[in-house]
């Protein structure tokens, strides 16, 4: 028996803060499930460059440092890839 009857995506975001007007994404993780499968059919995890400084409080909370995001793609650069998985 399947617990779901259509595809389901679990999405987790880490960001530079909680203000939706100013916070920027620093990590995206998702798992996609389809009916009849007991394990995710797709898994995705990516650190992204927010284009702003990662606050020290966020670094301490997430373990994601400024050095971790430097040189990574921006969210705009991975948005289509994420959308296709969703």
JSON list of N, CA and C in Angstrom, two decimals:
[
{"chain": "A", "resi": 1, "resn": "UNK", "atom": "N", "xyz": [0.83, -1.18, 0.00]},
{"chain": "A", "resi": 1, "resn": "UNK", "atom": "CA", "xyz": [0.00, 0.00, 0.00]},
{"chain": "A", "resi": 1, "resn": "UNK", "atom": "C", "xyz": [0.87, 1.24, 0.00]},
{"chain": "A", "resi": 2, "resn": "UNK", "atom": "N", "xyz": [0.60, 2.16, -0.89]},
{"chain": "A", "resi": 2, "resn": "UNK", "atom": "CA", "xyz": [1.36, 3.41, -0.98]},
{"chain": "A", "resi": 2, "resn": "UNK", "atom": "C", "xyz": [0.71, 4.48, -0.10]},
{"chain": "A", "resi": 3, "resn": "UNK", "atom": "N", "xyz": [1.53, 5.23, 0.58]},
{"chain": "A", "resi": 3, "resn": "UNK", "atom": "CA", "xyz": [1.02, 6.30, 1.42]},
{"chain": "A", "resi": 3, "resn": "UNK", "atom": "C", "xyz": [0.69, 7.56, 0.62]},
{"chain": "A", "resi": 4, "resn": "UNK", "atom": "N", "xyz": [1.17, 7.61, -0.61]},
{"chain": "A", "resi": 4, "resn": "UNK", "atom": "CA", "xyz": [0.88, 8.77, -1.47]},
{"chain": "A", "resi": 4, "resn": "UNK", "atom": "C", "xyz": [0.24, 8.29, -2.77]},
{"chain": "A", "resi": 5, "resn": "UNK", "atom": "N", "xyz": [-0.58, 9.13, -3.35]},
{"chain": "A", "resi": 5, "resn": "UNK", "atom": "CA", "xyz": [-1.23, 8.74, -4.61]},
{"chain": "A", "resi": 5, "resn": "UNK", "atom": "C", "xyz": [-0.82, 9.63, -5.78]},
{"chain": "A", "resi": 6, "resn": "UNK", "atom": "N", "xyz": [0.13, 10.52, -5.53]},
{"chain": "A", "resi": 6, "resn": "UNK", "atom": "CA", "xyz": [0.73, 11.33, -6.60]},
{"chain": "A", "resi": 6, "resn": "UNK", "atom": "C", "xyz": [2.12, 11.75, -6.15]},
{"chain": "A", "resi": 7, "resn": "UNK", "atom": "N", "xyz": [2.96, 12.24, -7.06]},
{"chain": "A", "resi": 7, "resn": "UNK", "atom": "CA", "xyz": [4.33, 12.59, -6.68]},
{"chain": "A", "resi": 7, "resn": "UNK", "atom": "C", "xyz": [4.36, 13.61, -5.53]},
{"chain": "A", "resi": 8, "resn": "UNK", "atom": "N", "xyz": [5.38, 13.47, -4.70]},
{"chain": "A", "resi": 8, "resn": "UNK", "atom": "CA", "xyz": [5.57, 14.34, -3.54]},
{"chain": "A", "resi": 8, "resn": "UNK", "atom": "C", "xyz": [7.02, 14.78, -3.50]},
{"chain": "A", "resi": 9, "resn": "UNK", "atom": "N", "xyz": [7.26, 16.07, -3.28]},
{"chain": "A", "resi": 9, "resn": "UNK", "atom": "CA", "xyz": [8.61, 16.59, -3.14]},
{"chain": "A", "resi": 9, "resn": "UNK", "atom": "C", "xyz": [8.75, 17.21, -1.76]},
{"chain": "A", "resi": 10, "resn": "UNK", "atom": "N", "xyz": [9.78, 16.79, -1.03]},
{"chain": "A", "resi": 10, "resn": "UNK", "atom": "CA", "xyz": [10.13, 17.39, 0.26]},
{"chain": "A", "resi": 10, "resn": "UNK", "atom": "C", "xyz": [11.30, 18.33, -0.01]},
{"chain": "A", "resi": 11, "resn": "UNK", "atom": "N", "xyz": [11.12, 19.59, 0.34]},
{"chain": "A", "resi": 11, "resn": "UNK", "atom": "CA", "xyz": [12.10, 20.62, 0.02]},
{"chain": "A", "resi": 11, "resn": "UNK", "atom": "C", "xyz": [12.60, 21.27, 1.30]},
{"chain": "A", "resi": 12, "resn": "UNK", "atom": "N", "xyz": [13.91, 21.45, 1.39]},
{"chain": "A", "resi": 12, "resn": "UNK", "atom": "CA", "xyz": [14.52, 22.13, 2.53]},
{"chain": "A", "resi": 12, "resn": "UNK", "atom": "C", "xyz": [15.44, 23.22, 2.00]},
{"chain": "A", "resi": 13, "resn": "UNK", "atom": "N", "xyz": [15.29, 24.41, 2.54]},
{"chain": "A", "resi": 13, "resn": "UNK", "atom": "CA", "xyz": [16.13, 25.54, 2.15]},
{"chain": "A", "resi": 13, "resn": "UNK", "atom": "C", "xyz": [16.87, 26.08, 3.36]},
{"chain": "A", "resi": 14, "resn": "UNK", "atom": "N", "xyz": [18.10, 26.49, 3.15]},
{"chain": "A", "resi": 14, "resn": "UNK", "atom": "CA", "xyz": [18.85, 27.27, 4.13]},
{"chain": "A", "resi": 14, "resn": "UNK", "atom": "C", "xyz": [19.04, 28.63, 3.49]},
{"chain": "A", "resi": 15, "resn": "UNK", "atom": "N", "xyz": [18.97, 29.67, 4.30]},
{"chain": "A", "resi": 15, "resn": "UNK", "atom": "CA", "xyz": [19.03, 31.03, 3.76]},
{"chain": "A", "resi": 15, "resn": "UNK", "atom": "C", "xyz": [19.84, 31.93, 4.68]},
{"chain": "A", "resi": 16, "resn": "UNK", "atom": "N", "xyz": [20.11, 33.14, 4.20]},
{"chain": "A", "resi": 16, "resn": "UNK", "atom": "CA", "xyz": [20.90, 34.11, 4.95]},
{"chain": "A", "resi": 16, "resn": "UNK", "atom": "C", "xyz": [20.11, 34.76, 6.09]},
{"chain": "A", "resi": 17, "resn": "UNK", "atom": "N", "xyz": [18.82, 34.47, 6.17]},
{"chain": "A", "resi": 17, "resn": "UNK", "atom": "CA", "xyz": [17.98, 35.04, 7.22]},
{"chain": "A", "resi": 17, "resn": "UNK", "atom": "C", "xyz": [16.55, 34.57, 7.04]},
{"chain": "A", "resi": 18, "resn": "UNK", "atom": "N", "xyz": [15.62, 35.20, 7.77]},
{"chain": "A", "resi": 18, "resn": "UNK", "atom": "CA", "xyz": [14.23, 34.80, 7.70]},
{"chain": "A", "resi": 18, "resn": "UNK", "atom": "C", "xyz": [13.32, 35.83, 7.03]},
{"chain": "A", "resi": 19, "resn": "UNK", "atom": "N", "xyz": [13.84, 37.01, 6.74]},
{"chain": "A", "resi": 19, "resn": "UNK", "atom": "CA", "xyz": [13.05, 38.05, 6.08]},
{"chain": "A", "resi": 19, "resn": "UNK", "atom": "C", "xyz": [12.92, 37.70, 4.60]},
{"chain": "A", "resi": 20, "resn": "UNK", "atom": "N", "xyz": [11.71, 37.38, 4.17]},
{"chain": "A", "resi": 20, "resn": "UNK", "atom": "CA", "xyz": [11.49, 36.94, 2.79]},
{"chain": "A", "resi": 20, "resn": "UNK", "atom": "C", "xyz": [11.79, 38.02, 1.75]},
{"chain": "A", "resi": 21, "resn": "UNK", "atom": "N", "xyz": [11.86, 39.27, 2.17]},
{"chain": "A", "resi": 21, "resn": "UNK", "atom": "CA", "xyz": [12.19, 40.35, 1.24]},
{"chain": "A", "resi": 21, "resn": "UNK", "atom": "C", "xyz": [13.69, 40.49, 1.03]},
{"chain": "A", "resi": 22, "resn": "UNK", "atom": "N", "xyz": [14.50, 40.08, 2.00]},
{"chain": "A", "resi": 22, "resn": "UNK", "atom": "CA", "xyz": [15.94, 40.31, 1.88]},
{"chain": "A", "resi": 22, "resn": "UNK", "atom": "C", "xyz": [16.80, 39.05, 1.98]},
{"chain": "A", "resi": 23, "resn": "UNK", "atom": "N", "xyz": [16.29, 37.99, 2.54]},
{"chain": "A", "resi": 23, "resn": "UNK", "atom": "CA", "xyz": [17.09, 36.76, 2.70]},
{"chain": "A", "resi": 23, "resn": "UNK", "atom": "C", "xyz": [17.35, 36.12, 1.35]},
{"chain": "A", "resi": 24, "resn": "UNK", "atom": "N", "xyz": [18.50, 35.48, 1.25]},
{"chain": "A", "resi": 24, "resn": "UNK", "atom": "CA", "xyz": [18.90, 34.80, 0.02]},
{"chain": "A", "resi": 24, "resn": "UNK", "atom": "C", "xyz": [19.21, 33.34, 0.33]},
{"chain": "A", "resi": 25, "resn": "UNK", "atom": "N", "xyz": [18.88, 32.46, -0.60]},
{"chain": "A", "resi": 25, "resn": "UNK", "atom": "CA", "xyz": [19.10, 31.02, -0.44]},
{"chain": "A", "resi": 25, "resn": "UNK", "atom": "C", "xyz": [20.60, 30.72, -0.47]},
{"chain": "A", "resi": 26, "resn": "UNK", "atom": "N", "xyz": [21.04, 29.84, 0.47]},
{"chain": "A", "resi": 26, "resn": "UNK", "atom": "CA", "xyz": [22.42, 29.38, 0.46]},
{"chain": "A", "resi": 26, "resn": "UNK", "atom": "C", "xyz": [22.53, 27.86, 0.25]},
{"chain": "A", "resi": 27, "resn": "UNK", "atom": "N", "xyz": [21.44, 27.13, 0.46]},
{"chain": "A", "resi": 27, "resn": "UNK", "atom": "CA", "xyz": [21.45, 25.69, 0.18]},
{"chain": "A", "resi": 27, "resn": "UNK", "atom": "C", "xyz": [20.04, 25.22, -0.14]},
{"chain": "A", "resi": 28, "resn": "UNK", "atom": "N", "xyz": [19.96, 24.32, -1.11]},
{"chain": "A", "resi": 28, "resn": "UNK", "atom": "CA", "xyz": [18.70, 23.71, -1.53]},
{"chain": "A", "resi": 28, "resn": "UNK", "atom": "C", "xyz": [18.89, 22.20, -1.41]},
{"chain": "A", "resi": 29, "resn": "UNK", "atom": "N", "xyz": [17.91, 21.54, -0.79]},
{"chain": "A", "resi": 29, "resn": "UNK", "atom": "CA", "xyz": [17.91, 20.08, -0.74]},
{"chain": "A", "resi": 29, "resn": "UNK", "atom": "C", "xyz": [16.49, 19.62, -0.99]},
{"chain": "A", "resi": 30, "resn": "UNK", "atom": "N", "xyz": [16.35, 18.56, -1.77]},
{"chain": "A", "resi": 30, "resn": "UNK", "atom": "CA", "xyz": [15.01, 18.02, -2.00]},
{"chain": "A", "resi": 30, "resn": "UNK", "atom": "C", "xyz": [15.08, 16.52, -2.25]},
{"chain": "A", "resi": 31, "resn": "UNK", "atom": "N", "xyz": [13.96, 15.89, -1.96]},
{"chain": "A", "resi": 31, "resn": "UNK", "atom": "CA", "xyz": [13.77, 14.48, -2.28]},
{"chain": "A", "resi": 31, "resn": "UNK", "atom": "C", "xyz": [12.41, 14.35, -2.94]},
{"chain": "A", "resi": 32, "resn": "UNK", "atom": "N", "xyz": [12.37, 13.61, -4.05]},
{"chain": "A", "resi": 32, "resn": "UNK", "atom": "CA", "xyz": [11.13, 13.40, -4.79]},
{"chain": "A", "resi": 32, "resn": "UNK", "atom": "C", "xyz": [10.71, 11.94, -4.64]},
{"chain": "A", "resi": 33, "resn": "UNK", "atom": "N", "xyz": [9.45, 11.76, -4.28]},
{"chain": "A", "resi": 33, "resn": "UNK", "atom": "CA", "xyz": [8.86, 10.43, -4.11]},
{"chain": "A", "resi": 33, "resn": "UNK", "atom": "C", "xyz": [7.73, 10.26, -5.11]},
{"chain": "A", "resi": 34, "resn": "UNK", "atom": "N", "xyz": [7.55, 9.04, -5.58]},
{"chain": "A", "resi": 34, "resn": "UNK", "atom": "CA", "xyz": [6.42, 8.73, -6.46]},
{"chain": "A", "resi": 34, "resn": "UNK", "atom": "C", "xyz": [5.65, 7.56, -5.87]},
{"chain": "A", "resi": 35, "resn": "UNK", "atom": "N", "xyz": [4.36, 7.47, -6.16]},
{"chain": "A", "resi": 35, "resn": "UNK", "atom": "CA", "xyz": [3.56, 6.37, -5.62]},
{"chain": "A", "resi": 35, "resn": "UNK", "atom": "C", "xyz": [4.18, 5.01, -5.98]},
{"chain": "A", "resi": 36, "resn": "UNK", "atom": "N", "xyz": [4.11, 4.10, -5.02]},
{"chain": "A", "resi": 36, "resn": "UNK", "atom": "CA", "xyz": [4.61, 2.75, -5.26]},
{"chain": "A", "resi": 36, "resn": "UNK", "atom": "C", "xyz": [6.09, 2.56, -4.97]},
{"chain": "A", "resi": 37, "resn": "UNK", "atom": "N", "xyz": [6.81, 3.62, -4.70]},
{"chain": "A", "resi": 37, "resn": "UNK", "atom": "CA", "xyz": [8.23, 3.54, -4.39]},
{"chain": "A", "resi": 37, "resn": "UNK", "atom": "C", "xyz": [8.45, 3.85, -2.91]},
{"chain": "A", "resi": 38, "resn": "UNK", "atom": "N", "xyz": [9.25, 3.06, -2.24]},
{"chain": "A", "resi": 38, "resn": "UNK", "atom": "CA", "xyz": [9.48, 3.28, -0.81]},
{"chain": "A", "resi": 38, "resn": "UNK", "atom": "C", "xyz": [10.66, 4.21, -0.54]},
{"chain": "A", "resi": 39, "resn": "UNK", "atom": "N", "xyz": [11.43, 4.48, -1.56]},
{"chain": "A", "resi": 39, "resn": "UNK", "atom": "CA", "xyz": [12.59, 5.38, -1.42]},
{"chain": "A", "resi": 39, "resn": "UNK", "atom": "C", "xyz": [12.46, 6.53, -2.41]},
{"chain": "A", "resi": 40, "resn": "UNK", "atom": "N", "xyz": [13.17, 7.63, -2.15]},
{"chain": "A", "resi": 40, "resn": "UNK", "atom": "CA", "xyz": [13.10, 8.76, -3.09]},
{"chain": "A", "resi": 40, "resn": "UNK", "atom": "C", "xyz": [13.56, 8.34, -4.49]},
{"chain": "A", "resi": 41, "resn": "UNK", "atom": "N", "xyz": [12.89, 8.85, -5.50]},
{"chain": "A", "resi": 41, "resn": "UNK", "atom": "CA", "xyz": [13.31, 8.58, -6.87]},
{"chain": "A", "resi": 41, "resn": "UNK", "atom": "C", "xyz": [14.32, 9.61, -7.35]},
{"chain": "A", "resi": 42, "resn": "UNK", "atom": "N", "xyz": [14.37, 10.76, -6.68]},
{"chain": "A", "resi": 42, "resn": "UNK", "atom": "CA", "xyz": [15.36, 11.81, -6.98]},
{"chain": "A", "resi": 42, "resn": "UNK", "atom": "C", "xyz": [15.79, 12.45, -5.67]},
{"chain": "A", "resi": 43, "resn": "UNK", "atom": "N", "xyz": [17.07, 12.74, -5.57]},
{"chain": "A", "resi": 43, "resn": "UNK", "atom": "CA", "xyz": [17.61, 13.46, -4.44]},
{"chain": "A", "resi": 43, "resn": "UNK", "atom": "C", "xyz": [18.52, 14.55, -5.00]},
{"chain": "A", "resi": 44, "resn": "UNK", "atom": "N", "xyz": [18.43, 15.74, -4.42]},
{"chain": "A", "resi": 44, "resn": "UNK", "atom": "CA", "xyz": [19.20, 16.87, -4.91]},
{"chain": "A", "resi": 44, "resn": "UNK", "atom": "C", "xyz": [19.67, 17.69, -3.72]},
{"chain": "A", "resi": 45, "resn": "UNK", "atom": "N", "xyz": [20.93, 18.07, -3.72]},
{"chain": "A", "resi": 45, "resn": "UNK", "atom": "CA", "xyz": [21.46, 18.94, -2.68]},
{"chain": "A", "resi": 45, "resn": "UNK", "atom": "C", "xyz": [22.51, 19.84, -3.32]},
{"chain": "A", "resi": 46, "resn": "UNK", "atom": "N", "xyz": [22.39, 21.14, -3.07]},
{"chain": "A", "resi": 46, "resn": "UNK", "atom": "CA", "xyz": [23.30, 22.09, -3.71]},
{"chain": "A", "resi": 46, "resn": "UNK", "atom": "C", "xyz": [23.47, 23.33, -2.85]},
{"chain": "A", "resi": 47, "resn": "UNK", "atom": "N", "xyz": [24.71, 23.69, -2.57]},
{"chain": "A", "resi": 47, "resn": "UNK", "atom": "CA", "xyz": [25.02, 24.97, -1.95]},
{"chain": "A", "resi": 47, "resn": "UNK", "atom": "C", "xyz": [25.06, 26.00, -3.08]},
{"chain": "A", "resi": 48, "resn": "UNK", "atom": "N", "xyz": [24.47, 27.17, -2.84]},
{"chain": "A", "resi": 48, "resn": "UNK", "atom": "CA", "xyz": [24.46, 28.22, -3.85]},
{"chain": "A", "resi": 48, "resn": "UNK", "atom": "C", "xyz": [25.03, 29.51, -3.28]},
{"chain": "A", "resi": 49, "resn": "UNK", "atom": "N", "xyz": [25.56, 30.34, -4.16]},
{"chain": "A", "resi": 49, "resn": "UNK", "atom": "CA", "xyz": [26.11, 31.64, -3.77]},
{"chain": "A", "resi": 49, "resn": "UNK", "atom": "C", "xyz": [24.98, 32.64, -3.67]},
{"chain": "A", "resi": 50, "resn": "UNK", "atom": "N", "xyz": [24.73, 33.19, -2.48]},
{"chain": "A", "resi": 50, "resn": "UNK", "atom": "CA", "xyz": [23.63, 34.13, -2.33]},
{"chain": "A", "resi": 50, "resn": "UNK", "atom": "C", "xyz": [23.93, 35.52, -2.88]},
{"chain": "A", "resi": 51, "resn": "UNK", "atom": "N", "xyz": [25.20, 35.79, -3.19]},
{"chain": "A", "resi": 51, "resn": "UNK", "atom": "CA", "xyz": [25.55, 37.13, -3.69]},
{"chain": "A", "resi": 51, "resn": "UNK", "atom": "C", "xyz": [25.67, 38.17, -2.59]},
{"chain": "A", "resi": 52, "resn": "UNK", "atom": "N", "xyz": [25.51, 37.72, -1.34]},
{"chain": "A", "resi": 52, "resn": "UNK", "atom": "CA", "xyz": [25.67, 38.59, -0.17]},
{"chain": "A", "resi": 52, "resn": "UNK", "atom": "C", "xyz": [26.45, 37.82, 0.89]},
{"chain": "A", "resi": 53, "resn": "UNK", "atom": "N", "xyz": [26.92, 38.53, 1.88]},
{"chain": "A", "resi": 53, "resn": "UNK", "atom": "CA", "xyz": [27.65, 37.90, 2.98]},
{"chain": "A", "resi": 53, "resn": "UNK", "atom": "C", "xyz": [26.72, 36.98, 3.78]},
{"chain": "A", "resi": 54, "resn": "UNK", "atom": "N", "xyz": [27.21, 35.81, 4.14]},
{"chain": "A", "resi": 54, "resn": "UNK", "atom": "CA", "xyz": [26.46, 34.90, 4.99]},
{"chain": "A", "resi": 54, "resn": "UNK", "atom": "C", "xyz": [26.71, 35.34, 6.43]},
{"chain": "A", "resi": 55, "resn": "UNK", "atom": "N", "xyz": [25.66, 35.78, 7.15]},
{"chain": "A", "resi": 55, "resn": "UNK", "atom": "CA", "xyz": [25.86, 36.25, 8.52]},
{"chain": "A", "resi": 55, "resn": "UNK", "atom": "C", "xyz": [26.47, 35.18, 9.42]},
{"chain": "A", "resi": 56, "resn": "UNK", "atom": "N", "xyz": [27.28, 35.61, 10.38]},
{"chain": "A", "resi": 56, "resn": "UNK", "atom": "CA", "xyz": [27.93, 34.67, 11.31]},
{"chain": "A", "resi": 56, "resn": "UNK", "atom": "C", "xyz": [26.90, 33.80, 12.03]},
{"chain": "A", "resi": 57, "resn": "UNK", "atom": "N", "xyz": [25.76, 34.38, 12.42]},
{"chain": "A", "resi": 57, "resn": "UNK", "atom": "CA", "xyz": [24.74, 33.59, 13.11]},
{"chain": "A", "resi": 57, "resn": "UNK", "atom": "C", "xyz": [24.21, 32.46, 12.22]},
{"chain": "A", "resi": 58, "resn": "UNK", "atom": "N", "xyz": [24.07, 32.73, 10.94]},
{"chain": "A", "resi": 58, "resn": "UNK", "atom": "CA", "xyz": [23.61, 31.71, 9.98]},
{"chain": "A", "resi": 58, "resn": "UNK", "atom": "C", "xyz": [24.70, 30.67, 9.78]},
{"chain": "A", "resi": 59, "resn": "UNK", "atom": "N", "xyz": [25.95, 31.11, 9.71]},
{"chain": "A", "resi": 59, "resn": "UNK", "atom": "CA", "xyz": [27.05, 30.16, 9.58]},
{"chain": "A", "resi": 59, "resn": "UNK", "atom": "C", "xyz": [27.09, 29.21, 10.77]},
{"chain": "A", "resi": 60, "resn": "UNK", "atom": "N", "xyz": [26.88, 29.74, 11.97]},
{"chain": "A", "resi": 60, "resn": "UNK", "atom": "CA", "xyz": [26.89, 28.91, 13.18]},
{"chain": "A", "resi": 60, "resn": "UNK", "atom": "C", "xyz": [25.70, 27.95, 13.20]},
{"chain": "A", "resi": 61, "resn": "UNK", "atom": "N", "xyz": [24.54, 28.41, 12.75]},
{"chain": "A", "resi": 61, "resn": "UNK", "atom": "CA", "xyz": [23.33, 27.60, 12.75]},
{"chain": "A", "resi": 61, "resn": "UNK", "atom": "C", "xyz": [23.37, 26.49, 11.71]},
{"chain": "A", "resi": 62, "resn": "UNK", "atom": "N", "xyz": [23.83, 26.82, 10.49]},
{"chain": "A", "resi": 62, "resn": "UNK", "atom": "CA", "xyz": [23.77, 25.87, 9.37]},
{"chain": "A", "resi": 62, "resn": "UNK", "atom": "C", "xyz": [25.06, 25.10, 9.13]},
{"chain": "A", "resi": 63, "resn": "UNK", "atom": "N", "xyz": [26.18, 25.65, 9.59]},
{"chain": "A", "resi": 63, "resn": "UNK", "atom": "CA", "xyz": [27.47, 25.05, 9.29]},
{"chain": "A", "resi": 63, "resn": "UNK", "atom": "C", "xyz": [27.95, 25.40, 7.89]},
{"chain": "A", "resi": 64, "resn": "UNK", "atom": "N", "xyz": [27.24, 26.29, 7.21]},
{"chain": "A", "resi": 64, "resn": "UNK", "atom": "CA", "xyz": [27.61, 26.72, 5.86]},
{"chain": "A", "resi": 64, "resn": "UNK", "atom": "C", "xyz": [28.35, 28.06, 5.98]},
{"chain": "A", "resi": 65, "resn": "UNK", "atom": "N", "xyz": [29.62, 28.07, 5.60]},
{"chain": "A", "resi": 65, "resn": "UNK", "atom": "CA", "xyz": [30.44, 29.27, 5.75]},
{"chain": "A", "resi": 65, "resn": "UNK", "atom": "C", "xyz": [30.45, 30.11, 4.47]},
{"chain": "A", "resi": 66, "resn": "UNK", "atom": "N", "xyz": [30.97, 31.30, 4.61]},
{"chain": "A", "resi": 66, "resn": "UNK", "atom": "CA", "xyz": [31.13, 32.18, 3.44]},
{"chain": "A", "resi": 66, "resn": "UNK", "atom": "C", "xyz": [32.02, 31.49, 2.41]},
{"chain": "A", "resi": 67, "resn": "UNK", "atom": "N", "xyz": [33.04, 30.80, 2.88]},
{"chain": "A", "resi": 67, "resn": "UNK", "atom": "CA", "xyz": [33.96, 30.10, 1.96]},
{"chain": "A", "resi": 67, "resn": "UNK", "atom": "C", "xyz": [33.24, 28.98, 1.20]},
{"chain": "A", "resi": 68, "resn": "UNK", "atom": "N", "xyz": [32.23, 28.38, 1.82]},
{"chain": "A", "resi": 68, "resn": "UNK", "atom": "CA", "xyz": [31.48, 27.31, 1.17]},
{"chain": "A", "resi": 68, "resn": "UNK", "atom": "C", "xyz": [30.67, 27.81, -0.03]},
{"chain": "A", "resi": 69, "resn": "UNK", "atom": "N", "xyz": [30.18, 29.05, 0.04]},
{"chain": "A", "resi": 69, "resn": "UNK", "atom": "CA", "xyz": [29.31, 29.55, -1.03]},
{"chain": "A", "resi": 69, "resn": "UNK", "atom": "C", "xyz": [30.07, 30.24, -2.15]},
{"chain": "A", "resi": 70, "resn": "UNK", "atom": "N", "xyz": [31.28, 30.70, -1.86]},
{"chain": "A", "resi": 70, "resn": "UNK", "atom": "CA", "xyz": [32.08, 31.39, -2.88]},
{"chain": "A", "resi": 70, "resn": "UNK", "atom": "C", "xyz": [32.39, 30.43, -4.03]},
{"chain": "A", "resi": 71, "resn": "UNK", "atom": "N", "xyz": [32.11, 30.88, -5.25]},
{"chain": "A", "resi": 71, "resn": "UNK", "atom": "CA", "xyz": [32.39, 30.08, -6.43]},
{"chain": "A", "resi": 71, "resn": "UNK", "atom": "C", "xyz": [31.27, 29.11, -6.81]},
{"chain": "A", "resi": 72, "resn": "UNK", "atom": "N", "xyz": [30.25, 29.01, -5.98]},
{"chain": "A", "resi": 72, "resn": "UNK", "atom": "CA", "xyz": [29.11, 28.15, -6.29]},
{"chain": "A", "resi": 72, "resn": "UNK", "atom": "C", "xyz": [28.16, 28.89, -7.24]},
{"chain": "A", "resi": 73, "resn": "UNK", "atom": "N", "xyz": [27.30, 28.16, -7.96]},
{"chain": "A", "resi": 73, "resn": "UNK", "atom": "CA", "xyz": [26.34, 28.85, -8.83]},
{"chain": "A", "resi": 73, "resn": "UNK", "atom": "C", "xyz": [25.33, 29.63, -7.99]},
{"chain": "A", "resi": 74, "resn": "UNK", "atom": "N", "xyz": [24.71, 30.60, -8.59]},
{"chain": "A", "resi": 74, "resn": "UNK", "atom": "CA", "xyz": [23.64, 31.35, -7.93]},
{"chain": "A", "resi": 74, "resn": "UNK", "atom": "C", "xyz": [22.35, 30.55, -8.03]},
{"chain": "A", "resi": 75, "resn": "UNK", "atom": "N", "xyz": [21.34, 30.95, -7.24]},
{"chain": "A", "resi": 75, "resn": "UNK", "atom": "CA", "xyz": [20.05, 30.28, -7.34]},
{"chain": "A", "resi": 75, "resn": "UNK", "atom": "C", "xyz": [19.49, 30.40, -8.75]},
{"chain": "A", "resi": 76, "resn": "UNK", "atom": "N", "xyz": [19.63, 31.56, -9.36]},
{"chain": "A", "resi": 76, "resn": "UNK", "atom": "CA", "xyz": [19.13, 31.76, -10.73]},
{"chain": "A", "resi": 76, "resn": "UNK", "atom": "C", "xyz": [19.74, 30.75, -11.69]},
{"chain": "A", "resi": 77, "resn": "UNK", "atom": "N", "xyz": [20.98, 30.37, -11.44]},
{"chain": "A", "resi": 77, "resn": "UNK", "atom": "CA", "xyz": [21.67, 29.43, -12.33]},
{"chain": "A", "resi": 77, "resn": "UNK", "atom": "C", "xyz": [21.20, 27.98, -12.14]},
{"chain": "A", "resi": 78, "resn": "UNK", "atom": "N", "xyz": [20.63, 27.65, -10.99]},
{"chain": "A", "resi": 78, "resn": "UNK", "atom": "CA", "xyz": [20.17, 26.28, -10.76]},
{"chain": "A", "resi": 78, "resn": "UNK", "atom": "C", "xyz": [18.64, 26.18, -10.70]},
{"chain": "A", "resi": 79, "resn": "UNK", "atom": "N", "xyz": [17.94, 27.29, -10.80]},
{"chain": "A", "resi": 79, "resn": "UNK", "atom": "CA", "xyz": [16.48, 27.30, -10.66]},
{"chain": "A", "resi": 79, "resn": "UNK", "atom": "C", "xyz": [15.78, 26.37, -11.65]},
{"chain": "A", "resi": 80, "resn": "UNK", "atom": "N", "xyz": [16.20, 26.36, -12.88]},
{"chain": "A", "resi": 80, "resn": "UNK", "atom": "CA", "xyz": [15.55, 25.49, -13.87]},
{"chain": "A", "resi": 80, "resn": "UNK", "atom": "C", "xyz": [15.78, 24.02, -13.52]},
{"chain": "A", "resi": 81, "resn": "UNK", "atom": "N", "xyz": [16.97, 23.69, -13.10]},
{"chain": "A", "resi": 81, "resn": "UNK", "atom": "CA", "xyz": [17.29, 22.31, -12.71]},
{"chain": "A", "resi": 81, "resn": "UNK", "atom": "C", "xyz": [16.39, 21.88, -11.53]},
{"chain": "A", "resi": 82, "resn": "UNK", "atom": "N", "xyz": [16.24, 22.75, -10.54]},
{"chain": "A", "resi": 82, "resn": "UNK", "atom": "CA", "xyz": [15.39, 22.46, -9.38]},
{"chain": "A", "resi": 82, "resn": "UNK", "atom": "C", "xyz": [13.94, 22.34, -9.81]},
{"chain": "A", "resi": 83, "resn": "UNK", "atom": "N", "xyz": [13.49, 23.25, -10.65]},
{"chain": "A", "resi": 83, "resn": "UNK", "atom": "CA", "xyz": [12.10, 23.22, -11.13]},
{"chain": "A", "resi": 83, "resn": "UNK", "atom": "C", "xyz": [11.81, 21.92, -11.86]},
{"chain": "A", "resi": 84, "resn": "UNK", "atom": "N", "xyz": [12.73, 21.46, -12.67]},
{"chain": "A", "resi": 84, "resn": "UNK", "atom": "CA", "xyz": [12.53, 20.20, -13.40]},
{"chain": "A", "resi": 84, "resn": "UNK", "atom": "C", "xyz": [12.39, 19.00, -12.45]},
{"chain": "A", "resi": 85, "resn": "UNK", "atom": "N", "xyz": [13.11, 19.02, -11.34]},
{"chain": "A", "resi": 85, "resn": "UNK", "atom": "CA", "xyz": [13.00, 17.93, -10.37]},
{"chain": "A", "resi": 85, "resn": "UNK", "atom": "C", "xyz": [11.68, 17.98, -9.62]},
{"chain": "A", "resi": 86, "resn": "UNK", "atom": "N", "xyz": [11.20, 19.19, -9.38]},
{"chain": "A", "resi": 86, "resn": "UNK", "atom": "CA", "xyz": [9.92, 19.34, -8.68]},
{"chain": "A", "resi": 86, "resn": "UNK", "atom": "C", "xyz": [8.80, 18.95, -9.61]}
]
